[in-house]
């Protein structure tokens, strides 16, 4: 029988697990992060029938080399996963994840009532972006604090759509959610429908350049630092005067570089937050 599902196992030092999981996980069905031995983490990257396993093996080797890790010394194996229902099983084990002060992400059809938090439901079987990541939580907290009733928001790199849902539930009257990955857009559309957030939120494939001239009171961008630096002007242009940018997806070490790029594009950095190695900036657009 030809295996239709694969798991690519890569063992990396703990300090790099988030970063490498983010890079390797992009486009996969999902990544499981498991302790391997003290100091080392095993990343299990799940692949489906649509993925070419040998291409992914090469890609993993490149990512390891790029991080100065000895490819040969690491367990890099592709094993067939006999039963394609692993995604559902894995997600069923996910504990409810608190998001901001008001929400809880549920990966299953569990009953509601988690400490009075409002549930946001993911779709069983859907693989990526469960709200576990520090940057998602940092952004969700900031979005909750910043969304004014009736305000208009752009969720740049929406992934599963979680942050767009938070913005809509907090009173935004319009949220444009874009992602360059069509699969993410398909997933976000499903998640939005499952959470009855469809009216306020429009999701489509695209990026900062695809806002069709629309401007927003707030932008949340949980995207890699290179994007934020290269697009600081574009982010300012997407905001009204005094509009707020919530930016994450980068490490504490990169805060100063990003803050400088934003300041050069008229932003005033108002707050910095971090969780573990991950950082989040809140910046307000000034007059230009
Ligand atoms: N907003 C979600 C997902 C963040 S992951 C959360 O906070 O959990 C980052 C997402 O940005 C991915 O879905 C990726 O496909 C998307 N992305 C990466 N580069 C992008 C770009 N240049 N423009 C728009 N989306 C991008």
PDB file of C-alpha atoms and ligand atoms in Angstrom:
ATOM      1  CA  UNK A   1       0.000   0.000   0.000  1.00  0.00           C
ATOM      2  CA  UNK A   2       1.394   3.406  -0.868  1.00  0.00           C
ATOM      3  CA  UNK A   3       1.598   5.639   2.172  1.00  0.00           C
ATOM      4  CA  UNK A   4      -0.397   8.816   1.744  1.00  0.00           C
ATOM      5  CA  UNK A   5       0.674  10.604   4.895  1.00  0.00           C
ATOM      6  CA  UNK A   6       4.160  11.334   6.128  1.00  0.00           C
ATOM      7  CA  UNK A   7       5.872  12.734   9.137  1.00  0.00           C
ATOM      8  CA  UNK A   8       9.247  14.372   8.752  1.00  0.00           C
ATOM      9  CA  UNK A   9      11.186  14.282  12.033  1.00  0.00           C
ATOM     10  CA  UNK A  10      13.871  16.819  12.746  1.00  0.00           C
ATOM     11  CA  UNK A  11      15.736  17.154  16.022  1.00  0.00           C
ATOM     12  CA  UNK A  12      16.896  20.635  16.871  1.00  0.00           C
ATOM     13  CA  UNK A  13      18.269  22.496  19.912  1.00  0.00           C
ATOM     14  CA  UNK A  14      15.476  23.891  22.118  1.00  0.00           C
ATOM     15  CA  UNK A  15      16.588  27.458  21.474  1.00  0.00           C
ATOM     16  CA  UNK A  16      15.767  27.108  17.782  1.00  0.00           C
ATOM     17  CA  UNK A  17      12.607  25.030  17.948  1.00  0.00           C
ATOM     18  CA  UNK A  18      10.103  27.869  17.465  1.00  0.00           C
ATOM     19  CA  UNK A  19      12.008  29.435  14.646  1.00  0.00           C
ATOM     20  CA  UNK A  20      12.592  26.205  12.730  1.00  0.00           C
ATOM     21  CA  UNK A  21       9.049  24.972  13.398  1.00  0.00           C
ATOM     22  CA  UNK A  22       7.714  28.204  11.917  1.00  0.00           C
ATOM     23  CA  UNK A  23       9.844  27.892   8.794  1.00  0.00           C
ATOM     24  CA  UNK A  24       9.380  24.173   8.252  1.00  0.00           C
ATOM     25  CA  UNK A  25       5.749  24.173   9.237  1.00  0.00           C
ATOM     26  CA  UNK A  26       4.742  26.725   6.650  1.00  0.00           C
ATOM     27  CA  UNK A  27       2.753  24.905   4.016  1.00  0.00           C
ATOM     28  CA  UNK A  28       2.707  21.596   5.886  1.00  0.00           C
ATOM     29  CA  UNK A  29      -0.372  20.135   7.547  1.00  0.00           C
ATOM     30  CA  UNK A  30       1.014  20.970  10.944  1.00  0.00           C
ATOM     31  CA  UNK A  31       3.976  20.651  13.258  1.00  0.00           C
ATOM     32  CA  UNK A  32       4.091  18.786  16.518  1.00  0.00           C
ATOM     33  CA  UNK A  33       6.746  19.963  18.953  1.00  0.00           C
ATOM     34  CA  UNK A  34       7.901  17.231  21.347  1.00  0.00           C
ATOM     35  CA  UNK A  35      10.658  17.056  23.944  1.00  0.00           C
ATOM     36  CA  UNK A  36      13.353  14.704  22.683  1.00  0.00           C
ATOM     37  CA  UNK A  37      15.998  14.878  25.399  1.00  0.00           C
ATOM     38  CA  UNK A  38      17.194  17.739  27.617  1.00  0.00           C
ATOM     39  CA  UNK A  39      18.172  20.594  25.335  1.00  0.00           C
ATOM     40  CA  UNK A  40      16.807  18.963  22.189  1.00  0.00           C
ATOM     41  CA  UNK A  41      13.352  19.097  20.675  1.00  0.00           C
ATOM     42  CA  UNK A  42      11.860  16.874  18.024  1.00  0.00           C
ATOM     43  CA  UNK A  43       9.788  18.671  15.418  1.00  0.00           C
ATOM     44  CA  UNK A  44       7.351  16.398  13.600  1.00  0.00           C
ATOM     45  CA  UNK A  45       6.238  18.008  10.384  1.00  0.00           C
ATOM     46  CA  UNK A  46       3.133  16.327   9.004  1.00  0.00           C
ATOM     47  CA  UNK A  47       2.700  16.010   5.262  1.00  0.00           C
ATOM     48  CA  UNK A  48      -0.211  14.793   3.209  1.00  0.00           C
ATOM     49  CA  UNK A  49      -0.720  13.247  -0.217  1.00  0.00           C
ATOM     50  CA  UNK A  50      -0.349  16.676  -1.837  1.00  0.00           C
ATOM     51  CA  UNK A  51       3.225  17.073  -0.569  1.00  0.00           C
ATOM     52  CA  UNK A  52       6.330  15.715  -2.268  1.00  0.00           C
ATOM     53  CA  UNK A  53       8.178  14.134   0.644  1.00  0.00           C
ATOM     54  CA  UNK A  54      11.597  14.226  -1.018  1.00  0.00           C
ATOM     55  CA  UNK A  55      11.270  17.956  -1.688  1.00  0.00           C
ATOM     56  CA  UNK A  56      10.424  18.461   1.972  1.00  0.00           C
ATOM     57  CA  UNK A  57      13.387  16.385   3.082  1.00  0.00           C
ATOM     58  CA  UNK A  58      15.672  18.614   1.002  1.00  0.00           C
ATOM     59  CA  UNK A  59      14.024  21.723   2.322  1.00  0.00           C
ATOM     60  CA  UNK A  60      14.513  20.567   5.908  1.00  0.00           C
ATOM     61  CA  UNK A  61      18.195  19.895   5.206  1.00  0.00           C
ATOM     62  CA  UNK A  62      18.567  23.411   3.806  1.00  0.00           C
ATOM     63  CA  UNK A  63      16.854  24.978   6.807  1.00  0.00           C
ATOM     64  CA  UNK A  64      19.125  23.060   9.188  1.00  0.00           C
ATOM     65  CA  UNK A  65      22.249  24.112   7.281  1.00  0.00           C
ATOM     66  CA  UNK A  66      21.053  27.703   7.230  1.00  0.00           C
ATOM     67  CA  UNK A  67      20.929  27.550  11.032  1.00  0.00           C
ATOM     68  CA  UNK A  68      24.415  26.098  11.201  1.00  0.00           C
ATOM     69  CA  UNK A  69      23.122  22.703  12.310  1.00  0.00           C
ATOM     70  CA  UNK A  70      24.869  19.553  11.105  1.00  0.00           C
ATOM     71  CA  UNK A  71      22.333  17.875   8.858  1.00  0.00           C
ATOM     72  CA  UNK A  72      23.976  14.450   9.011  1.00  0.00           C
ATOM     73  CA  UNK A  73      23.964  14.402  12.796  1.00  0.00           C
ATOM     74  CA  UNK A  74      20.241  15.034  12.999  1.00  0.00           C
ATOM     75  CA  UNK A  75      17.506  12.496  12.585  1.00  0.00           C
ATOM     76  CA  UNK A  76      15.883  13.477   9.364  1.00  0.00           C
ATOM     77  CA  UNK A  77      13.499  10.770   8.378  1.00  0.00           C
ATOM     78  CA  UNK A  78      10.281  10.440   6.529  1.00  0.00           C
ATOM     79  CA  UNK A  79       8.029   7.745   7.879  1.00  0.00           C
ATOM     80  CA  UNK A  80       4.718   6.824   6.429  1.00  0.00           C
ATOM     81  CA  UNK A  81       1.853   7.486   8.779  1.00  0.00           C
ATOM     82  CA  UNK A  82      -0.514   4.654   8.159  1.00  0.00           C
ATOM     83  CA  UNK A  83      -3.658   6.302   9.366  1.00  0.00           C
ATOM     84  CA  UNK A  84      -4.534   9.677   7.894  1.00  0.00           C
ATOM     85  CA  UNK A  85      -6.720  10.495  10.859  1.00  0.00           C
ATOM     86  CA  UNK A  86      -3.738  11.618  12.926  1.00  0.00           C
ATOM     87  CA  UNK A  87      -4.657  15.284  12.529  1.00  0.00           C
ATOM     88  CA  UNK A  88      -7.997  14.778  14.187  1.00  0.00           C
ATOM     89  CA  UNK A  89      -6.462  12.657  16.920  1.00  0.00           C
ATOM     90  CA  UNK A  90      -3.714  15.162  17.579  1.00  0.00           C
ATOM     91  CA  UNK A  91      -6.101  18.076  17.686  1.00  0.00           C
ATOM     92  CA  UNK A  92      -8.469  16.250  19.969  1.00  0.00           C
ATOM     93  CA  UNK A  93      -5.659  16.226  22.493  1.00  0.00           C
ATOM     94  CA  UNK A  94      -5.201  19.989  22.341  1.00  0.00           C
ATOM     95  CA  UNK A  95      -6.254  21.620  25.536  1.00  0.00           C
ATOM     96  CA  UNK A  96      -8.455  24.713  25.301  1.00  0.00           C
ATOM     97  CA  UNK A  97      -6.111  27.655  24.753  1.00  0.00           C
ATOM     98  CA  UNK A  98      -6.906  30.975  26.450  1.00  0.00           C
ATOM     99  CA  UNK A  99      -6.531  33.915  24.090  1.00  0.00           C
ATOM    100  CA  UNK A 100      -6.387  37.499  25.387  1.00  0.00           C
ATOM    101  CA  UNK A 101      -8.516  38.033  28.472  1.00  0.00           C
ATOM    102  CA  UNK A 102     -11.810  37.215  26.853  1.00  0.00           C
ATOM    103  CA  UNK A 103     -11.517  34.198  24.548  1.00  0.00           C
ATOM    104  CA  UNK A 104     -10.630  30.530  24.529  1.00  0.00           C
ATOM    105  CA  UNK A 105      -9.719  28.528  21.427  1.00  0.00           C
ATOM    106  CA  UNK A 106     -11.330  25.100  21.269  1.00  0.00           C
ATOM    107  CA  UNK A 107     -10.083  22.555  18.776  1.00  0.00           C
ATOM    108  CA  UNK A 108     -12.959  20.176  19.376  1.00  0.00           C
ATOM    109  CA  UNK A 109     -16.693  20.245  19.915  1.00  0.00           C
ATOM    110  CA  UNK A 110     -16.255  20.568  23.648  1.00  0.00           C
ATOM    111  CA  UNK A 111     -18.993  22.266  25.618  1.00  0.00           C
ATOM    112  CA  UNK A 112     -18.490  25.953  26.322  1.00  0.00           C
ATOM    113  CA  UNK A 113     -17.952  27.647  29.660  1.00  0.00           C
ATOM    114  CA  UNK A 114     -14.223  27.869  30.197  1.00  0.00           C
ATOM    115  CA  UNK A 115     -13.958  30.311  33.055  1.00  0.00           C
ATOM    116  CA  UNK A 116     -16.570  32.493  31.412  1.00  0.00           C
ATOM    117  CA  UNK A 117     -14.417  32.894  28.304  1.00  0.00           C
ATOM    118  CA  UNK A 118     -16.027  33.080  24.874  1.00  0.00           C
ATOM    119  CA  UNK A 119     -15.119  30.121  22.672  1.00  0.00           C
ATOM    120  CA  UNK A 120     -13.548  30.483  19.254  1.00  0.00           C
ATOM    121  CA  UNK A 121     -13.849  27.159  17.489  1.00  0.00           C
ATOM    122  CA  UNK A 122     -11.337  25.641  15.162  1.00  0.00           C
ATOM    123  CA  UNK A 123     -12.342  23.022  12.664  1.00  0.00           C
ATOM    124  CA  UNK A 124     -11.416  19.452  13.629  1.00  0.00           C
ATOM    125  CA  UNK A 125      -9.073  18.184  10.941  1.00  0.00           C
ATOM    126  CA  UNK A 126      -7.715  21.606  10.180  1.00  0.00           C
ATOM    127  CA  UNK A 127      -4.040  21.690  10.902  1.00  0.00           C
ATOM    128  CA  UNK A 128      -2.307  25.010  11.336  1.00  0.00           C
ATOM    129  CA  UNK A 129      -2.493  28.028  13.640  1.00  0.00           C
ATOM    130  CA  UNK A 130      -4.235  26.937  16.774  1.00  0.00           C
ATOM    131  CA  UNK A 131      -3.508  29.919  18.976  1.00  0.00           C
ATOM    132  CA  UNK A 132      -0.773  28.054  20.799  1.00  0.00           C
ATOM    133  CA  UNK A 133       1.920  30.343  19.531  1.00  0.00           C
ATOM    134  CA  UNK A 134       3.159  33.182  21.712  1.00  0.00           C
ATOM    135  CA  UNK A 135       2.930  35.714  18.890  1.00  0.00           C
ATOM    136  CA  UNK A 136      -0.736  34.909  18.263  1.00  0.00           C
ATOM    137  CA  UNK A 137      -1.476  35.359  21.944  1.00  0.00           C
ATOM    138  CA  UNK A 138       0.467  38.629  22.161  1.00  0.00           C
ATOM    139  CA  UNK A 139      -1.433  39.965  19.141  1.00  0.00           C
ATOM    140  CA  UNK A 140      -4.800  38.782  20.439  1.00  0.00           C
ATOM    141  CA  UNK A 141      -4.278  40.579  23.738  1.00  0.00           C
ATOM    142  CA  UNK A 142      -3.328  43.803  21.962  1.00  0.00           C
ATOM    143  CA  UNK A 143      -6.202  43.535  19.471  1.00  0.00           C
ATOM    144  CA  UNK A 144      -8.634  43.089  22.343  1.00  0.00           C
ATOM    145  CA  UNK A 145      -7.321  46.255  23.974  1.00  0.00           C
ATOM    146  CA  UNK A 146      -7.195  48.357  20.828  1.00  0.00           C
ATOM    147  CA  UNK A 147     -10.352  47.584  18.874  1.00  0.00           C
ATOM    148  CA  UNK A 148     -12.901  50.365  19.300  1.00  0.00           C
ATOM    149  CA  UNK A 149     -16.544  49.687  18.451  1.00  0.00           C
ATOM    150  CA  UNK A 150     -17.184  50.311  14.763  1.00  0.00           C
ATOM    151  CA  UNK A 151     -13.490  50.464  13.859  1.00  0.00           C
ATOM    152  CA  UNK A 152     -12.000  49.021  10.677  1.00  0.00           C
ATOM    153  CA  UNK A 153      -9.126  46.532  10.808  1.00  0.00           C
ATOM    154  CA  UNK A 154      -6.722  44.784   8.491  1.00  0.00           C
ATOM    155  CA  UNK A 155      -5.446  41.339   9.544  1.00  0.00           C
ATOM    156  CA  UNK A 156      -2.305  40.846   7.508  1.00  0.00           C
ATOM    157  CA  UNK A 157      -1.298  37.179   7.291  1.00  0.00           C
ATOM    158  CA  UNK A 158      -4.518  35.906   8.798  1.00  0.00           C
ATOM    159  CA  UNK A 159      -3.564  32.201   8.885  1.00  0.00           C
ATOM    160  CA  UNK A 160      -6.565  30.487  10.418  1.00  0.00           C
ATOM    161  CA  UNK A 161      -8.367  33.806  10.887  1.00  0.00           C
ATOM    162  CA  UNK A 162      -8.182  33.800  14.694  1.00  0.00           C
ATOM    163  CA  UNK A 163      -7.121  37.441  15.042  1.00  0.00           C
ATOM    164  CA  UNK A 164      -9.777  38.599  12.584  1.00  0.00           C
ATOM    165  CA  UNK A 165     -12.373  36.817  14.703  1.00  0.00           C
ATOM    166  CA  UNK A 166     -11.045  38.467  17.865  1.00  0.00           C
ATOM    167  CA  UNK A 167     -11.246  41.896  16.182  1.00  0.00           C
ATOM    168  CA  UNK A 168     -14.801  41.275  14.965  1.00  0.00           C
ATOM    169  CA  UNK A 169     -15.963  39.947  18.338  1.00  0.00           C
ATOM    170  CA  UNK A 170     -14.464  43.019  20.023  1.00  0.00           C
ATOM    171  CA  UNK A 171     -16.626  45.289  17.916  1.00  0.00           C
ATOM    172  CA  UNK A 172     -14.791  46.016  14.657  1.00  0.00           C
ATOM    173  CA  UNK A 173     -17.383  46.756  11.994  1.00  0.00           C
ATOM    174  CA  UNK A 174     -15.119  45.633   9.174  1.00  0.00           C
ATOM    175  CA  UNK A 175     -12.099  43.355   9.111  1.00  0.00           C
ATOM    176  CA  UNK A 176     -10.199  42.626   5.929  1.00  0.00           C
ATOM    177  CA  UNK A 177      -8.214  39.426   6.434  1.00  0.00           C
ATOM    178  CA  UNK A 178      -5.590  38.624   3.816  1.00  0.00           C
ATOM    179  CA  UNK A 179      -3.009  35.892   3.410  1.00  0.00           C
ATOM    180  CA  UNK A 180      -0.728  35.069   0.520  1.00  0.00           C
ATOM    181  CA  UNK A 181      -1.342  31.358   1.070  1.00  0.00           C
ATOM    182  CA  UNK A 182      -4.575  30.214  -0.628  1.00  0.00           C
ATOM    183  CA  UNK A 183      -4.793  27.228   1.730  1.00  0.00           C
ATOM    184  CA  UNK A 184      -4.752  29.545   4.733  1.00  0.00           C
ATOM    185  CA  UNK A 185      -7.531  31.596   3.121  1.00  0.00           C
ATOM    186  CA  UNK A 186      -9.625  28.460   2.582  1.00  0.00           C
ATOM    187  CA  UNK A 187      -9.112  27.417   6.205  1.00  0.00           C
ATOM    188  CA  UNK A 188      -9.808  30.929   7.520  1.00  0.00           C
ATOM    189  CA  UNK A 189     -13.055  31.056   5.527  1.00  0.00           C
ATOM    190  CA  UNK A 190     -14.199  27.831   7.177  1.00  0.00           C
ATOM    191  CA  UNK A 191     -13.169  28.947  10.645  1.00  0.00           C
ATOM    192  CA  UNK A 192     -14.914  32.308  10.171  1.00  0.00           C
ATOM    193  CA  UNK A 193     -18.108  30.568   9.102  1.00  0.00           C
ATOM    194  CA  UNK A 194     -17.917  28.185  12.082  1.00  0.00           C
ATOM    195  CA  UNK A 195     -17.648  31.177  14.400  1.00  0.00           C
ATOM    196  CA  UNK A 196     -20.391  33.236  12.802  1.00  0.00           C
ATOM    197  CA  UNK A 197     -17.862  36.013  12.206  1.00  0.00           C
ATOM    198  CA  UNK A 198     -18.622  36.123   8.506  1.00  0.00           C
ATOM    199  CA  UNK A 199     -20.551  39.387   8.368  1.00  0.00           C
ATOM    200  CA  UNK A 200     -17.833  41.738   9.530  1.00  0.00           C
ATOM    201  CA  UNK A 201     -14.887  39.853   8.079  1.00  0.00           C
ATOM    202  CA  UNK A 202     -13.858  39.595   4.451  1.00  0.00           C
ATOM    203  CA  UNK A 203     -11.070  37.113   3.765  1.00  0.00           C
ATOM    204  CA  UNK A 204      -9.123  36.962   0.546  1.00  0.00           C
ATOM    205  CA  UNK A 205      -5.801  35.939  -0.938  1.00  0.00           C
ATOM    206  CA  UNK A 206      -3.360  38.829  -0.926  1.00  0.00           C
ATOM    207  CA  UNK A 207      -1.082  41.046   1.070  1.00  0.00           C
ATOM    208  CA  UNK A 208      -0.542  44.692   1.961  1.00  0.00           C
ATOM    209  CA  UNK A 209      -0.685  45.751  -1.698  1.00  0.00           C
ATOM    210  CA  UNK A 210      -4.127  44.218  -2.183  1.00  0.00           C
ATOM    211  CA  UNK A 211      -6.155  46.479   0.074  1.00  0.00           C
ATOM    212  CA  UNK A 212      -7.544  48.301  -2.974  1.00  0.00           C
ATOM    213  CA  UNK A 213      -6.979  51.761  -1.530  1.00  0.00           C
ATOM    214  CA  UNK A 214      -8.857  51.029   1.667  1.00  0.00           C
ATOM    215  CA  UNK A 215      -7.468  52.490   4.921  1.00  0.00           C
ATOM    216  CA  UNK A 216      -7.927  51.134   8.409  1.00  0.00           C
ATOM    217  CA  UNK A 217      -8.049  52.247  12.048  1.00  0.00           C
ATOM    218  CA  UNK A 218      -5.871  49.292  12.953  1.00  0.00           C
ATOM    219  CA  UNK A 219      -3.595  46.751  11.333  1.00  0.00           C
ATOM    220  CA  UNK A 220      -2.472  43.541  12.974  1.00  0.00           C
ATOM    221  CA  UNK A 221       0.469  41.875  11.286  1.00  0.00           C
ATOM    222  CA  UNK A 222       1.840  38.690  12.818  1.00  0.00           C
ATOM    223  CA  UNK A 223       4.419  38.251  10.091  1.00  0.00           C
ATOM    224  CA  UNK A 224       8.176  37.764   9.931  1.00  0.00           C
ATOM    225  CA  UNK A 225      10.489  40.709  10.686  1.00  0.00           C
ATOM    226  CA  UNK A 226      11.791  41.025   7.110  1.00  0.00           C
ATOM    227  CA  UNK A 227       8.263  41.750   5.919  1.00  0.00           C
ATOM    228  CA  UNK A 228       7.663  44.385   8.588  1.00  0.00           C
ATOM    229  CA  UNK A 229      10.955  46.136   7.828  1.00  0.00           C
ATOM    230  CA  UNK A 230      10.475  46.076   4.057  1.00  0.00           C
ATOM    231  CA  UNK A 231       6.858  47.233   4.310  1.00  0.00           C
ATOM    232  CA  UNK A 232       6.951  49.864   7.060  1.00  0.00           C
ATOM    233  CA  UNK A 233       5.818  52.575   4.618  1.00  0.00           C
ATOM    234  CA  UNK A 234       3.097  50.364   3.188  1.00  0.00           C
ATOM    235  CA  UNK A 235       1.824  49.628   6.678  1.00  0.00           C
ATOM    236  CA  UNK A 236       1.650  53.355   7.441  1.00  0.00           C
ATOM    237  CA  UNK A 237      -0.189  53.947   4.158  1.00  0.00           C
ATOM    238  CA  UNK A 238      -2.772  51.338   5.112  1.00  0.00           C
ATOM    239  CA  UNK A 239      -3.631  53.250   8.295  1.00  0.00           C
ATOM    240  CA  UNK A 240      -5.521  56.460   8.939  1.00  0.00           C
ATOM    241  CA  UNK A 241      -3.669  59.186  10.859  1.00  0.00           C
ATOM    242  CA  UNK A 242      -3.450  58.028  14.457  1.00  0.00           C
ATOM    243  CA  UNK A 243      -4.207  54.448  13.414  1.00  0.00           C
ATOM    244  CA  UNK A 244      -2.558  51.660  15.345  1.00  0.00           C
ATOM    245  CA  UNK A 245      -0.244  48.889  14.185  1.00  0.00           C
ATOM    246  CA  UNK A 246       0.108  45.690  16.175  1.00  0.00           C
ATOM    247  CA  UNK A 247       3.157  43.882  14.867  1.00  0.00           C
ATOM    248  CA  UNK A 248       4.553  40.527  15.927  1.00  0.00           C
ATOM    249  CA  UNK A 249       6.153  37.426  14.472  1.00  0.00           C
ATOM    250  CA  UNK A 250       9.685  38.464  15.456  1.00  0.00           C
ATOM    251  CA  UNK A 251      12.074  37.901  18.324  1.00  0.00           C
ATOM    252  CA  UNK A 252      12.857  40.218  21.227  1.00  0.00           C
ATOM    253  CA  UNK A 253      16.349  40.544  19.728  1.00  0.00           C
ATOM    254  CA  UNK A 254      14.844  42.164  16.623  1.00  0.00           C
ATOM    255  CA  UNK A 255      12.705  44.763  18.402  1.00  0.00           C
ATOM    256  CA  UNK A 256      15.104  47.682  17.956  1.00  0.00           C
ATOM    257  CA  UNK A 257      15.573  47.094  14.242  1.00  0.00           C
ATOM    258  CA  UNK A 258      11.849  46.935  13.660  1.00  0.00           C
ATOM    259  CA  UNK A 259      11.119  49.911  15.906  1.00  0.00           C
ATOM    260  CA  UNK A 260      13.672  51.946  13.907  1.00  0.00           C
ATOM    261  CA  UNK A 261      12.093  50.982  10.573  1.00  0.00           C
ATOM    262  CA  UNK A 262       8.635  51.890  11.894  1.00  0.00           C
ATOM    263  CA  UNK A 263       9.833  55.217  13.331  1.00  0.00           C
ATOM    264  CA  UNK A 264      11.330  56.115   9.940  1.00  0.00           C
ATOM    265  CA  UNK A 265       7.880  55.505   8.437  1.00  0.00           C
ATOM    266  CA  UNK A 266       6.170  57.985  10.836  1.00  0.00           C
ATOM    267  CA  UNK A 267       5.138  55.479  13.510  1.00  0.00           C
ATOM    268  CA  UNK A 268       5.491  56.221  17.217  1.00  0.00           C
ATOM    269  CA  UNK A 269       6.193  53.034  19.128  1.00  0.00           C
ATOM    270  CA  UNK A 270       3.890  53.067  22.168  1.00  0.00           C
ATOM    271  CA  UNK A 271       4.309  49.661  23.743  1.00  0.00           C
ATOM    272  CA  UNK A 272       6.491  46.581  23.630  1.00  0.00           C
ATOM    273  CA  UNK A 273       5.485  43.187  24.946  1.00  0.00           C
ATOM    274  CA  UNK A 274       7.087  39.789  24.910  1.00  0.00           C
ATOM    275  CA  UNK A 275       6.431  36.197  25.806  1.00  0.00           C
ATOM    276  CA  UNK A 276       9.491  33.965  25.921  1.00  0.00           C
ATOM    277  CA  UNK A 277      11.723  34.966  23.011  1.00  0.00           C
ATOM    278  CA  UNK A 278       8.830  36.420  21.016  1.00  0.00           C
ATOM    279  CA  UNK A 279       7.977  40.095  20.831  1.00  0.00           C
ATOM    280  CA  UNK A 280       5.094  42.346  19.881  1.00  0.00           C
ATOM    281  CA  UNK A 281       5.118  46.089  19.172  1.00  0.00           C
ATOM    282  CA  UNK A 282       2.295  48.565  19.310  1.00  0.00           C
ATOM    283  CA  UNK A 283       2.925  51.612  17.141  1.00  0.00           C
ATOM    284  CA  UNK A 284       0.771  54.577  16.204  1.00  0.00           C
ATOM    285  CA  UNK A 285       0.890  56.193  12.815  1.00  0.00           C
ATOM    286  CA  UNK A 286       1.759  59.893  12.904  1.00  0.00           C
ATOM    287  CA  UNK A 287       1.011  62.668  10.392  1.00  0.00           C
ATOM    288  CA  UNK A 288       2.843  62.226   7.111  1.00  0.00           C
TER     289      UNK A 288
HETATM  290  N1  LIG B   1      -2.437  35.725  12.094  1.00  0.00           N
HETATM  291  C1  LIG B   1      -2.271  34.313  12.466  1.00  0.00           C
HETATM  292  C2  LIG B   1      -1.280  33.584  11.557  1.00  0.00           C
HETATM  293  C3  LIG B   1       0.140  34.075  11.635  1.00  0.00           C
HETATM  294  S1  LIG B   1       1.248  33.045  10.687  1.00  0.00           S
HETATM  295  C4  LIG B   1      -1.858  34.204  13.903  1.00  0.00           C
HETATM  296  O1  LIG B   1      -1.491  35.204  14.484  1.00  0.00           O
HETATM  297  O2  LIG B   1      -1.892  33.105  14.450  1.00  0.00           O
HETATM  298  C5  LIG B   1       1.666  34.162   9.368  1.00  0.00           C
HETATM  299  C6  LIG B   1       0.740  34.083   8.191  1.00  0.00           C
HETATM  300  O3  LIG B   1       1.152  35.105   7.292  1.00  0.00           O
HETATM  301  C7  LIG B   1       0.796  32.779   7.408  1.00  0.00           C
HETATM  302  O4  LIG B   1      -0.505  32.290   7.249  1.00  0.00           O
HETATM  303  C8  LIG B   1       1.431  33.162   6.078  1.00  0.00           C
HETATM  304  O5  LIG B   1       0.870  32.467   4.978  1.00  0.00           O
HETATM  305  C9  LIG B   1       1.086  34.633   5.977  1.00  0.00           C
HETATM  306  N2  LIG B   1       2.025  35.449   5.214  1.00  0.00           N
HETATM  307  C10 LIG B   1       3.368  35.317   5.090  1.00  0.00           C
HETATM  308  N3  LIG B   1       3.897  36.321   4.360  1.00  0.00           N
HETATM  309  C11 LIG B   1       2.837  37.104   4.005  1.00  0.00           C
HETATM  310  C12 LIG B   1       2.727  38.317   3.230  1.00  0.00           C
HETATM  311  N4  LIG B   1       3.794  38.879   2.708  1.00  0.00           N
HETATM  312  N5  LIG B   1       1.505  38.858   3.084  1.00  0.00           N
HETATM  313  C13 LIG B   1       0.407  38.283   3.637  1.00  0.00           C
HETATM  314  N6  LIG B   1       0.458  37.140   4.342  1.00  0.00           N
HETATM  315  C14 LIG B   1       1.649  36.559   4.529  1.00  0.00           C
END
